[in-house]
Coordinates of C-alpha atoms in Angstrom, one line a residue:
Chain A
M1 CA 29.3 7.7 30.1
A2 CA 27.6 4.9 28.2
D3 CA 26.1 5.8 24.8
P4 CA 22.3 5.6 24.7
I5 CA 20.8 2.5 23.2
L6 CA 17.7 4.3 22.1
E7 CA 17.6 8.0 21.1
L8 CA 14.6 10.0 20.0
D9 CA 15.8 13.4 19.0
K10 CA 13.2 16.2 18.7
V11 CA 10.7 13.9 17.1
T12 CA 7.5 15.4 15.8
V13 CA 4.8 12.9 14.8
R14 CA 1.3 13.5 13.5
R15 CA -1.5 11.0 13.7
G16 CA -4.9 11.6 12.1
M17 CA -5.2 15.3 12.0
G18 CA -3.4 16.1 15.2
V19 CA 0.2 16.5 16.3
V20 CA 0.8 13.9 19.0
L21 CA 4.5 14.5 19.6
Q22 CA 6.1 17.9 19.2
D23 CA 9.9 18.0 19.4
F24 CA 10.0 15.1 21.8
S25 CA 13.3 13.8 22.9
L26 CA 14.2 10.7 25.0
H27 CA 17.4 8.8 25.5
I28 CA 17.6 5.4 27.1
K29 CA 20.9 3.9 28.2
S30 CA 22.0 0.3 28.9
G31 CA 20.4 -1.0 32.1
E32 CA 17.6 1.6 32.1
C33 CA 13.9 1.0 32.0
V34 CA 11.6 3.9 31.1
I35 CA 8.0 3.5 32.0
L36 CA 5.6 5.6 29.9
H37 CA 2.4 6.2 31.7
G38 CA -0.3 8.8 31.3
K39 CA -3.9 9.2 30.2
N40 CA -5.3 7.7 27.0
G41 CA -4.3 9.5 23.9
A42 CA -1.2 11.1 25.5
G43 CA 1.1 9.5 23.0
K44 CA 2.6 6.5 24.7
S45 CA 2.0 4.1 21.9
T46 CA 3.1 6.8 19.4
I47 CA 6.5 7.1 21.1
L48 CA 6.9 3.4 21.2
E49 CA 5.9 2.8 17.6
T50 CA 8.1 5.7 16.4
A51 CA 11.0 4.2 18.3
A52 CA 10.2 0.9 16.5
R53 CA 10.3 2.7 13.1
L54 CA 6.7 2.1 12.4
L55 CA 5.5 5.8 12.2
P56 CA 6.8 8.4 9.8
M57 CA 8.0 11.6 11.5
E58 CA 7.5 15.2 10.5
S59 CA 10.9 16.0 11.9
G60 CA 13.5 14.5 14.2
A61 CA 15.5 11.3 14.2
V62 CA 15.5 7.9 15.9
S63 CA 18.7 6.0 16.6
H64 CA 19.4 2.5 17.9
H65 CA 22.9 1.8 19.4
G66 CA 24.1 5.1 18.0
S67 CA 23.0 4.4 14.4
L68 CA 20.2 6.2 12.7
V69 CA 17.2 4.0 11.9
C70 CA 14.7 6.6 10.7
D71 CA 14.3 10.3 10.5
G72 CA 12.0 13.1 9.4
Q73 CA 13.5 13.1 5.9
G74 CA 12.0 9.7 5.2
R75 CA 15.2 7.7 5.6
R76 CA 14.5 4.3 7.0
L77 CA 17.5 2.1 7.7
N78 CA 17.6 -1.4 9.1
P79 CA 18.6 -1.6 12.8
N80 CA 22.1 -3.1 13.3
S81 CA 20.7 -5.4 16.0
P82 CA 17.3 -7.0 16.5
F83 CA 15.2 -5.5 19.2
G84 CA 12.4 -6.8 21.3
L85 CA 9.0 -5.6 20.4
T86 CA 5.5 -6.3 21.7
L87 CA 2.8 -4.0 20.4
Q88 CA -0.8 -3.6 21.6
S89 CA -1.8 -6.1 18.9
N90 CA -0.1 -9.5 19.4
C91 CA 1.4 -9.6 15.9
L92 CA 0.9 -13.4 15.8
V93 CA 0.1 -15.6 12.8
A94 CA -2.9 -17.7 13.9
S95 CA -2.0 -20.7 11.9
Q96 CA 1.5 -21.1 13.3
T97 CA 2.3 -23.0 16.5
V98 CA 3.7 -21.2 19.5
D99 CA 7.0 -22.9 18.9
Q100 CA 7.1 -21.9 15.3
H101 CA 6.4 -18.3 16.1
L102 CA 9.1 -18.1 18.7
A103 CA 11.5 -19.9 16.5
N104 CA 11.1 -17.2 13.9
V105 CA 12.0 -14.6 16.5
M106 CA 15.1 -16.5 17.4
A107 CA 16.0 -16.9 13.8
L108 CA 15.9 -13.1 13.4
C109 CA 18.3 -12.9 16.3
A110 CA 20.5 -15.6 14.8
K111 CA 20.6 -17.3 18.2
S112 CA 18.4 -19.8 19.9
I113 CA 17.7 -20.8 23.5
D114 CA 15.8 -23.5 25.3
L115 CA 12.3 -22.1 25.5
K116 CA 11.0 -24.6 28.0
P117 CA 11.9 -22.6 31.2
I118 CA 10.3 -19.3 30.0
L119 CA 7.2 -21.1 28.7
S120 CA 6.9 -23.0 31.9
A121 CA 7.2 -19.8 33.9
F122 CA 4.4 -18.3 31.9
K123 CA 2.4 -21.6 32.2
I124 CA 2.1 -22.3 28.5
A125 CA 4.7 -25.0 28.1
N126 CA 2.0 -27.5 27.5
R127 CA 0.7 -25.4 24.6
R128 CA 4.0 -25.0 22.7
N129 CA 2.9 -27.2 19.9
D130 CA -0.6 -25.8 19.6
K131 CA -1.6 -23.4 16.9
I132 CA -1.9 -19.9 18.1
A133 CA -5.5 -19.8 16.9
H134 CA -6.4 -22.4 19.5
L135 CA -5.1 -20.4 22.4
S136 CA -7.1 -18.1 24.5
G137 CA -6.6 -14.3 24.3
G138 CA -4.5 -14.3 27.5
Q139 CA -2.3 -17.2 26.3
Q140 CA -1.8 -15.4 22.9
R141 CA -0.7 -12.3 24.8
K142 CA 1.8 -14.4 26.8
V143 CA 3.3 -15.6 23.5
A144 CA 3.5 -12.0 22.2
V145 CA 5.2 -10.9 25.4
I146 CA 7.7 -13.8 25.3
A147 CA 8.4 -12.9 21.7
G148 CA 9.2 -9.4 22.8
L149 CA 11.6 -10.5 25.4
I150 CA 13.5 -13.1 23.4
P151 CA 15.9 -10.7 21.6
A152 CA 17.1 -9.7 25.1
M153 CA 17.1 -13.3 26.5
V154 CA 19.4 -14.6 23.8
E155 CA 22.0 -11.9 23.9
S156 CA 24.5 -10.8 26.5
Q157 CA 25.2 -7.5 24.7
P158 CA 22.8 -4.6 25.5
R159 CA 19.6 -4.8 23.5
L160 CA 16.5 -2.6 23.3
V161 CA 13.1 -3.9 24.3
L162 CA 9.9 -2.0 23.5
L163 CA 6.7 -3.2 25.2
D164 CA 3.3 -1.6 24.6
E165 CA 0.9 -2.5 27.4
P166 CA 2.4 -5.9 27.9
D167 CA 0.2 -6.5 31.0
S168 CA -2.9 -6.2 28.9
G169 CA -4.7 -9.6 29.1
L170 CA -2.1 -11.2 31.4
D171 CA -3.1 -12.8 34.7
D172 CA -1.4 -11.9 38.0
S173 CA 1.1 -14.7 38.0
A174 CA 2.1 -13.9 34.4
I175 CA 2.6 -10.3 35.4
E176 CA 4.8 -11.3 38.2
V177 CA 6.9 -13.4 35.8
L178 CA 7.1 -10.5 33.4
I179 CA 8.2 -8.1 36.1
Q180 CA 10.9 -10.5 37.3
S181 CA 12.1 -11.1 33.8
I182 CA 12.4 -7.4 33.1
H183 CA 14.5 -7.0 36.3
E184 CA 16.8 -9.8 35.4
L185 CA 17.3 -8.7 31.8
R186 CA 17.8 -5.1 32.8
N187 CA 20.4 -6.1 35.3
I188 CA 22.6 -7.6 32.6
G189 CA 22.5 -4.4 30.5
H190 CA 19.4 -4.5 28.3
C191 CA 17.2 -1.5 28.2
F192 CA 13.4 -1.2 28.2
M193 CA 10.7 1.2 27.2
I194 CA 7.3 0.1 28.5
A195 CA 4.0 1.9 28.0
T196 CA 1.5 0.8 30.6
H197 CA -1.3 1.9 32.9
D198 CA -0.6 -1.0 35.4
S199 CA 1.1 0.4 38.5
R200 CA 2.6 -3.0 39.3
L201 CA 5.0 -2.6 36.4
F202 CA 6.1 0.8 37.7
E203 CA 8.5 -1.0 40.1
C204 CA 10.5 -2.2 37.0
G205 CA 11.2 1.4 35.9
T206 CA 14.4 3.3 36.6
S207 CA 12.4 6.3 35.5
L208 CA 8.7 7.0 35.2
N209 CA 7.7 9.4 32.4
D210 CA 4.2 10.7 32.0
L211 CA 5.2 12.6 28.9
S212 CA 5.3 15.9 30.7
S213 CA 7.8 15.1 33.4
E214 CA 10.2 12.3 34.3
K215 CA 10.9 10.9 37.8
T216 CA 13.8 8.5 38.5
Q217 CA 13.6 5.8 41.1
E218 CA 16.0 3.3 42.7
I219 CA 15.5 -0.4 42.1
T220 CA 16.7 -3.0 44.6
N221 CA 16.2 -6.2 42.6
S222 CA 19.6 -7.4 41.5
D223 CA 18.8 -10.7 40.0
R224 CA 20.5 -11.4 36.7
W225 CA 19.4 -13.3 33.7
T226 CA 21.7 -16.1 32.6
V227 CA 22.2 -16.1 28.9
E228 CA 22.5 -19.6 27.5
S229 CA 22.0 -19.2 23.8
K230 CA 23.6 -20.9 20.8
P231 CA 24.4 -19.4 17.5
N232 CA 21.7 -20.1 15.0
P233 CA 22.5 -18.1 11.8
V234 CA 19.9 -18.5 9.0
S235 CA 20.5 -17.3 5.5
L236 CA 17.7 -16.0 3.2
L237 CA 15.6 -15.7 6.4
K238 CA 12.7 -13.7 4.8
T239 CA 12.3 -16.2 2.0
K240 CA 12.5 -19.2 4.3
I241 CA 10.0 -17.8 6.7
G242 CA 7.7 -16.9 3.8
W243 CA 8.1 -20.5 2.6
K244 CA 7.2 -21.8 6.1
Y245 CA 4.2 -19.6 6.4
N246 CA 3.0 -20.9 3.0
S247 CA 3.7 -24.5 3.8
T248 CA 2.0 -24.5 7.1
T249 CA -1.1 -22.6 6.0
L250 CA -1.2 -23.6 2.3
V251 CA -2.5 -20.2 1.6
S252 CA -0.9 -20.0 -1.8
I253 CA -2.8 -23.1 -2.8
Q254 CA -6.2 -21.9 -1.5
R255 CA -5.8 -18.4 -3.0
N256 CA -3.4 -18.2 -5.9
W257 CA -3.6 -21.8 -7.2
L258 CA -7.4 -21.9 -6.9
A259 CA -7.8 -18.7 -8.9
A260 CA -5.4 -19.9 -11.6
L261 CA -7.1 -23.3 -11.9
L262 CA -10.5 -21.7 -12.1
V263 CA -9.2 -19.5 -14.9
M264 CA -7.9 -22.5 -16.7
G265 CA -11.1 -24.4 -16.2
G266 CA -13.2 -21.5 -17.2
L267 CA -11.3 -21.1 -20.5
L268 CA -11.5 -24.8 -21.2
S269 CA -15.2 -24.8 -20.6
I270 CA -15.8 -22.3 -23.4
V271 CA -13.3 -23.3 -26.0
D272 CA -11.7 -26.5 -27.4
P273 CA -8.0 -25.8 -27.9
L274 CA -7.9 -28.2 -30.8
T275 CA -10.3 -26.0 -32.8
L276 CA -7.9 -23.0 -32.4
S277 CA -4.7 -24.6 -33.6
D278 CA -4.0 -21.7 -36.0
E279 CA -4.7 -19.0 -33.4
T280 CA -1.2 -19.0 -31.8
M281 CA -1.7 -15.7 -30.0
I282 CA -5.0 -16.7 -28.4
L283 CA -3.6 -20.1 -27.3
M284 CA -0.5 -18.5 -25.9
G285 CA -2.7 -16.0 -24.0
F286 CA -4.6 -19.0 -22.5
T287 CA -1.3 -20.7 -21.7
L288 CA 0.1 -17.7 -19.8
A289 CA -3.2 -16.6 -18.2
P290 CA -2.9 -18.9 -15.1
A291 CA 0.6 -17.6 -14.3
F292 CA -0.7 -14.1 -14.6
T293 CA -3.6 -14.9 -12.3
V294 CA -1.3 -16.3 -9.7
G295 CA 0.4 -12.9 -9.5
L296 CA -2.8 -10.8 -9.7
V297 CA -4.2 -12.6 -6.6
G298 CA -1.3 -11.1 -4.7
D299 CA 1.3 -12.2 -2.3
A300 CA -0.1 -14.9 -0.1
V301 CA 2.3 -14.2 2.8
F302 CA 1.3 -10.6 2.8
K303 CA -2.3 -11.8 3.4
I304 CA -1.2 -13.9 6.3
L305 CA 0.9 -11.1 7.8
S306 CA -2.1 -8.8 7.7
E307 CA -3.5 -10.6 10.7
Q308 CA -2.9 -9.0 14.1
R309 CA -0.5 -6.5 12.6
S310 CA 2.2 -9.2 12.1
I311 CA 3.5 -7.2 9.2
D312 CA 4.1 -4.3 11.4
W313 CA 6.3 -6.4 13.7
W314 CA 8.3 -7.5 10.6
R315 CA 8.5 -4.0 9.2
A316 CA 9.9 -2.7 12.5
Q317 CA 12.7 -5.3 12.5
H318 CA 13.6 -5.1 8.8
N319 CA 12.8 -3.2 5.7
L320 CA 12.1 -6.4 3.8
V321 CA 9.3 -8.5 5.1
P322 CA 8.7 -12.2 4.4
N323 CA 7.4 -12.8 1.0
S324 CA 6.2 -15.6 -1.3
Y325 CA 8.3 -14.8 -4.3
L326 CA 9.7 -18.3 -4.5
E327 CA 6.3 -19.9 -4.3
S328 CA 4.9 -17.6 -6.9
F329 CA 7.8 -18.4 -9.3
I330 CA 7.3 -22.2 -8.7
S331 CA 3.6 -21.9 -9.0
G332 CA 4.0 -20.0 -12.3
I333 CA 6.3 -22.7 -13.7
I334 CA 4.0 -25.6 -12.7
L335 CA 0.8 -23.9 -13.9
T336 CA 2.3 -22.8 -17.2
G337 CA 3.6 -26.3 -17.7
I338 CA 0.1 -27.7 -17.2
S339 CA -1.6 -25.1 -19.3
S340 CA 1.1 -25.6 -22.1
Q341 CA 0.1 -29.2 -22.2
I342 CA -3.6 -28.4 -22.4
F343 CA -3.6 -25.4 -24.8
I344 CA -0.6 -25.8 -27.0
Q345 CA 0.1 -29.6 -26.5
S346 CA 3.8 -29.0 -26.2
V347 CA 6.4 -28.3 -23.5
D348 CA 8.6 -25.4 -24.3
Y349 CA 10.9 -24.7 -21.4
R350 CA 11.3 -21.1 -22.5
I351 CA 7.6 -20.5 -22.2
I352 CA 7.4 -22.3 -18.9
A353 CA 10.3 -20.2 -17.5
I354 CA 8.6 -17.0 -18.8
G355 CA 5.4 -18.2 -17.0
G356 CA 7.3 -18.4 -13.8
L357 CA 8.7 -15.0 -14.3
I358 CA 5.3 -13.5 -15.1
A359 CA 3.9 -14.9 -11.8
L360 CA 6.9 -13.6 -9.9
A361 CA 6.9 -10.1 -11.4
T362 CA 3.1 -9.8 -11.1
T363 CA 3.2 -10.9 -7.5
A364 CA 5.9 -8.3 -6.8
C365 CA 3.9 -5.5 -8.5
V366 CA 0.7 -6.3 -6.6
R367 CA 2.7 -6.6 -3.3
F368 CA 4.3 -3.2 -4.0
L369 CA 0.8 -1.7 -4.4
Q370 CA -0.4 -3.4 -1.2
L371 CA 2.6 -2.2 0.8
S372 CA 2.0 1.3 -0.5
T373 CA -1.3 1.5 1.4
I374 CA -0.1 -0.1 4.6
R375 CA -0.3 3.2 6.6
L376 CA -4.0 3.6 6.0
A377 CA -6.4 2.9 8.9
R378 CA -8.4 0.5 6.7
S379 CA -5.9 -0.7 4.2
N380 CA -8.2 -3.6 3.3
A381 CA -11.0 -1.2 2.3
V382 CA -9.0 0.8 -0.1
F383 CA -9.5 0.0 -3.8
I384 CA -5.8 -0.6 -4.6
R385 CA -6.7 -3.4 -7.1
L386 CA -8.1 -0.7 -9.4
L387 CA -4.4 -0.1 -10.4
T388 CA -3.6 -3.6 -11.4
P389 CA -4.9 -3.3 -15.0
I390 CA -1.5 -1.6 -15.6
L391 CA -0.1 -5.1 -15.7
I392 CA -2.3 -6.2 -18.6
L393 CA -0.2 -4.4 -21.2
P394 CA 3.2 -6.0 -20.2
W395 CA 1.5 -9.3 -19.9
S396 CA 0.1 -9.0 -23.4
L397 CA 3.5 -8.0 -24.7
M398 CA 4.9 -11.2 -23.2
V399 CA 2.1 -13.2 -24.8
D400 CA 3.0 -11.7 -28.1
Y401 CA 6.7 -12.5 -27.7
C402 CA 6.0 -16.1 -26.7
A403 CA 3.6 -16.6 -29.6
K404 CA 6.5 -15.8 -31.9
L405 CA 8.9 -18.2 -30.3
Chain B
M1 CA -19.5 34.2 -2.8
R2 CA -16.8 31.8 -4.0
G3 CA -19.4 29.1 -4.0
K4 CA -21.7 31.1 -6.2
S5 CA -18.8 31.7 -8.6
G6 CA -18.3 28.0 -8.9
D7 CA -21.9 27.5 -9.7
M8 CA -21.8 30.2 -12.3
Y9 CA -18.8 28.5 -14.0
L10 CA -20.6 25.2 -13.8
L11 CA -23.7 26.6 -15.4
A12 CA -21.7 28.4 -18.1
G13 CA -19.7 25.2 -18.8
F14 CA -22.8 23.1 -19.0
S15 CA -24.5 25.5 -21.3
G16 CA -21.4 25.5 -23.5
L17 CA -21.5 21.7 -23.6
M18 CA -25.1 21.7 -24.7
I19 CA -24.3 24.2 -27.4
T20 CA -21.3 22.0 -28.4
L21 CA -23.5 19.0 -28.7
Y22 CA -26.1 20.9 -30.7
L23 CA -23.5 22.2 -33.1
A24 CA -21.8 18.8 -33.4
F25 CA -24.9 17.0 -34.4
N26 CA -26.6 19.8 -36.4
W27 CA -24.0 22.2 -37.8
A28 CA -20.5 20.8 -37.9
P29 CA -19.6 19.6 -41.4
S30 CA -19.7 15.9 -42.3
V31 CA -16.4 14.2 -42.9
D32 CA -15.2 12.4 -46.0
I33 CA -17.1 9.1 -46.1
N34 CA -14.0 7.4 -47.7
A35 CA -11.8 8.5 -44.8
F36 CA -13.9 6.9 -42.0
Q37 CA -15.6 3.6 -41.5
S38 CA -18.4 5.3 -39.7
P39 CA -18.6 9.0 -40.8
E40 CA -21.5 9.9 -38.6
A41 CA -19.9 8.5 -35.5
Q42 CA -17.0 10.9 -36.1
R43 CA -19.2 13.6 -34.4
I44 CA -18.3 12.1 -31.1
F45 CA -15.0 13.8 -31.7
Y46 CA -16.4 17.1 -30.5
W47 CA -17.1 15.6 -27.1
H48 CA -14.3 13.1 -26.8
V49 CA -11.4 15.4 -27.5
P50 CA -12.5 18.3 -25.2
A51 CA -13.3 15.7 -22.5
A52 CA -9.7 14.3 -22.7
W53 CA -8.3 17.9 -22.7
A54 CA -10.3 18.7 -19.6
A55 CA -9.1 15.4 -18.0
F56 CA -5.5 16.5 -18.5
I57 CA -6.3 19.8 -16.8
A58 CA -7.8 18.0 -13.9
F59 CA -4.9 15.6 -13.6
T60 CA -2.6 18.6 -13.6
V61 CA -4.6 20.1 -10.7
L62 CA -4.4 16.7 -9.0
F63 CA -0.6 16.8 -9.4
I64 CA -0.2 20.3 -8.1
G65 CA -2.5 19.6 -5.1
S66 CA -0.7 16.4 -4.3
A67 CA 2.7 18.1 -4.4
L68 CA 1.5 21.0 -2.2
W69 CA 0.2 18.6 0.4
F70 CA 3.1 16.2 0.2
F71 CA 5.9 18.8 0.4
K72 CA 4.2 21.6 2.3
R73 CA 1.3 20.0 4.2
S74 CA -0.9 22.7 2.5
P75 CA -4.6 22.5 3.3
L76 CA -5.3 24.1 -0.1
G77 CA -3.1 21.4 -1.7
W78 CA -5.3 18.7 -0.2
K79 CA -8.5 20.4 -1.4
L80 CA -6.9 20.7 -4.9
H81 CA -6.1 17.0 -4.7
I82 CA -9.7 16.1 -3.9
A83 CA -11.0 18.4 -6.6
G84 CA -8.5 17.2 -9.2
S85 CA -9.2 13.6 -8.6
E86 CA -13.0 14.0 -8.8
A87 CA -12.8 16.2 -11.9
G88 CA -10.2 13.8 -13.5
L89 CA -12.5 10.9 -12.8
A90 CA -15.5 12.6 -14.3
C91 CA -13.7 13.8 -17.5
G92 CA -11.6 10.7 -17.8
L93 CA -14.7 8.5 -17.8
M94 CA -16.4 10.8 -20.3
A95 CA -13.4 10.6 -22.6
V96 CA -13.0 6.8 -22.2
W97 CA -16.7 6.1 -22.6
S98 CA -17.1 8.3 -25.7
G99 CA -13.9 6.8 -27.1
C100 CA -15.2 3.3 -26.6
V101 CA -18.5 4.1 -28.4
W102 CA -16.6 5.7 -31.2
G103 CA -14.1 2.9 -31.4
A104 CA -16.8 0.3 -31.6
A105 CA -18.3 2.1 -34.5
E106 CA -15.1 3.1 -36.3
W107 CA -12.6 0.2 -35.5
G108 CA -15.1 -2.5 -34.8
T109 CA -13.7 -2.8 -31.2
P110 CA -14.2 -0.5 -28.3
W111 CA -10.6 -0.8 -27.0
D112 CA -7.1 -1.6 -28.3
W113 CA -4.8 -3.1 -25.8
E114 CA -1.8 -2.5 -28.0
D115 CA -2.3 1.2 -28.1
F116 CA 0.0 2.8 -25.6
R117 CA -1.9 6.1 -25.3
L118 CA -5.3 4.4 -24.8
N119 CA -3.9 2.3 -22.0
T120 CA -2.0 5.0 -20.2
F121 CA -5.1 7.3 -20.3
G122 CA -7.3 4.4 -19.1
L123 CA -4.8 3.9 -16.3
L124 CA -5.0 7.6 -15.4
T125 CA -8.7 7.3 -15.1
L126 CA -8.5 4.2 -13.0
L127 CA -6.0 6.0 -10.8
A128 CA -8.6 8.8 -10.3
L129 CA -11.2 6.2 -9.5
F130 CA -8.9 4.6 -7.0
L131 CA -8.2 8.0 -5.3
V132 CA -11.9 8.9 -5.1
L133 CA -13.1 5.6 -3.8
G134 CA -10.1 5.0 -1.6
R135 CA -10.3 8.4 0.1
K136 CA -14.0 7.8 0.9
S137 CA -13.1 4.4 2.5
Q138 CA -10.6 5.9 5.0
P139 CA -10.9 8.3 7.9
D140 CA -9.3 11.7 7.1
G141 CA -5.8 12.0 8.5
V142 CA -2.2 12.6 7.5
E143 CA -1.8 8.8 6.9
S144 CA -4.4 8.7 4.2
R145 CA -3.5 12.1 2.8
D146 CA 0.1 11.2 2.5
T147 CA -0.7 7.9 0.8
F148 CA -3.1 9.2 -1.7
S149 CA -1.1 12.3 -2.6
T150 CA 1.9 10.0 -3.2
F151 CA -0.2 8.1 -5.8
G152 CA -1.3 11.5 -7.2
L153 CA 2.3 12.5 -7.6
Y154 CA 3.5 9.3 -9.2
G155 CA 0.5 8.8 -11.4
F156 CA 1.0 12.2 -13.0
V157 CA 4.0 10.7 -14.9
L158 CA 1.5 9.1 -17.1
V159 CA 0.3 12.5 -18.4
P160 CA 3.4 13.4 -20.4
I161 CA 3.8 9.7 -21.5
T162 CA 0.3 9.8 -22.9
Y163 CA 1.0 13.2 -24.5
I164 CA 4.1 11.9 -26.1
A165 CA 2.4 8.7 -27.1
T166 CA -0.1 10.7 -29.2
R167 CA 2.8 11.8 -31.3
I168 CA 5.2 8.8 -31.4
W169 CA 3.1 5.7 -31.1
V170 CA 0.2 6.4 -33.5
I171 CA -1.2 2.9 -34.1
R172 CA -4.9 2.8 -34.4
H173 CA -5.9 5.9 -32.4
P174 CA -5.4 8.9 -34.6
G175 CA -2.8 11.5 -33.7
P176 CA -3.5 15.1 -32.6
V177 CA -5.5 17.3 -34.9
I178 CA -4.0 20.5 -33.4
A179 CA -0.3 21.2 -33.1
G180 CA 0.5 17.8 -34.4
D181 CA 2.5 16.9 -37.5
E182 CA 2.0 18.3 -41.1
N183 CA -1.0 15.9 -41.6
S184 CA -2.8 17.2 -38.6
S185 CA -5.4 19.8 -39.4
I186 CA -9.2 20.3 -39.5
S187 CA -11.4 22.6 -41.4
G188 CA -12.4 26.0 -39.9
D189 CA -16.0 25.0 -39.0
M190 CA -14.8 21.8 -37.3
A191 CA -12.2 23.7 -35.5
L192 CA -14.7 26.2 -34.3
V193 CA -17.0 23.6 -32.8
L194 CA -14.0 21.9 -31.3
M195 CA -12.8 25.1 -29.7
I196 CA -16.3 25.8 -28.3
G197 CA -16.3 22.3 -26.8
A198 CA -12.8 22.7 -25.4
L199 CA -13.7 26.1 -23.8
S200 CA -16.9 24.7 -22.4
F201 CA -15.1 21.8 -20.8
T202 CA -12.5 24.0 -19.4
V203 CA -15.0 26.3 -17.8
L204 CA -16.9 23.3 -16.5
I205 CA -13.7 21.9 -15.0
I206 CA -12.9 25.2 -13.3
G207 CA -16.5 25.4 -11.9
H208 CA -16.2 21.8 -10.7
I209 CA -12.9 22.4 -9.0
M210 CA -14.2 25.6 -7.3
T211 CA -17.3 23.9 -6.1
S212 CA -15.4 20.8 -4.9
I213 CA -13.1 23.0 -2.8
E214 CA -16.2 24.6 -1.2
I215 CA -17.7 21.2 -0.5
T216 CA -14.5 20.0 1.1
K217 CA -14.3 23.1 3.3
F218 CA -17.9 22.4 4.5
E219 CA -17.0 18.7 5.1
Q220 CA -14.0 19.7 7.2
R221 CA -16.0 22.2 9.1
I222 CA -18.6 19.6 9.9
D223 CA -15.8 17.3 11.0
R224 CA -14.4 20.0 13.4
L225 CA -17.8 20.7 14.8
Q226 CA -18.4 17.0 15.5
K227 CA -15.1 16.7 17.3
E228 CA -16.1 19.7 19.4
L229 CA -19.4 18.0 20.3
D230 CA -17.4 14.9 21.1
G231 CA -15.4 17.0 23.6
E232 CA -12.0 16.5 21.8

């Protein structure tokens, strides 16, 4: 008997103040498609997000392809294989193009396919080079659904696909394409778990589960998907994707650099560095302030990923999400080089390197604080920045050290 | 009945604080004018030290409450977390503010960024501010409780660090006057006023925590009743 691709074993999950799942178990094997249906608030999305490693559990365990991925003890391990995921939010980055977003998904799978047929089937081939922000809501939903199917489309080995209300916002022709795609992919061994209210999707299901009972059904569609993928391994994927996000949106420039340059300009407006030539400590503080500012503003990529729950999509796939550490380090180096020229009229490569490290370390600390509050319903409203003054002391120690160089 | 007990403690603590202030300004002996830059400002000591002591008590309650919620999902633990964070914020701010006033008078600067203990205590107070403001910005649920209790657990590591820093890294801020090294001692009258202040702050903190627990209970009851009205 084939091993389950997805296993939820006696999972208990709380949301808000209530227990949504209590000792819930579900196993999905290769070639199966479980349709979760039921009233609002029954727990369909909770099951899906728990299977996708997004929700902590009170107890129980989730496994993909027989390997534990998360459990009630707080363990959270990377899945051995990428899996398809479409949440209720689209998890798209608005400033990326359709092609760029789908390319990221393929890079995560280390394989690539020709996207033209699937984009044409969903009638958005003409939009592949458009920014996602310029698409209508329905078109964005199509992109999100395609992104969820790609991990199965590129792979002949069984893969897991989790779709949360994929029909939401899709027109009738798109739903027909989705249904046909699910049939074809399921028939080559991939497995699906789909939460939906749309009865048209019920025909895809080998079993229908309303969370209190499960009913199996026969499926006659035997069409098979043809896998025509090419290997496309990408090293340092998270850093490269972070770099791409930054370079396409220039978010580091508009946030981190702008703040640092404002700090530099503000300091220059109140003091003439030439009059402080004996105040080494003060001038060194001015020199390293822009690098510190770059880090305090926070990880620019984290800001981008906060849109439409993109960060949740990345967190589901991997414990490390794209970051802008490289940009922070480079920004710190460049800005410290500039401020060195302005405030201490010299170029000391040790100080410039330390500036880069200050920017990198501060970015990492602020990012850590931001990630700590990601479970909150309104993570942007929590006053996490109140804890950043802890970074002033190590920064001042570095200033002191550099002043003595 | 428990609510009334909390009120009694608050009243007693507040009364004790007023007595402490009176004694500090009118009865406590003056200090050696050669030992202090600003001898009269030294009287802030009778407010500043007890406030810091009470803040440590509050942070301990915060830690216990956070641990109870985090490991046991104890409703009492969450109430203690709320009470501890609010009390810690109040007393922390009182200690920091009074310290800044005293520092400006005695050191010529309200803050010393090189003093380890000052910075760790300031960070504890900021942590309490974060917990209070952050909790009010979020809907109540296991997600917010888990997140904030985690911060309460980890933030507590600053308490022993601050305590050790008072003994090891004595830079500008003076070391402890009680149970410190052989140079730490104060006269009998000063110690008496200090003890009254410490006792008053302790009673005040206990009253604050008891009252806070009652308020939280009422808030949760209102929440439950609203959900019943919503038909949940």
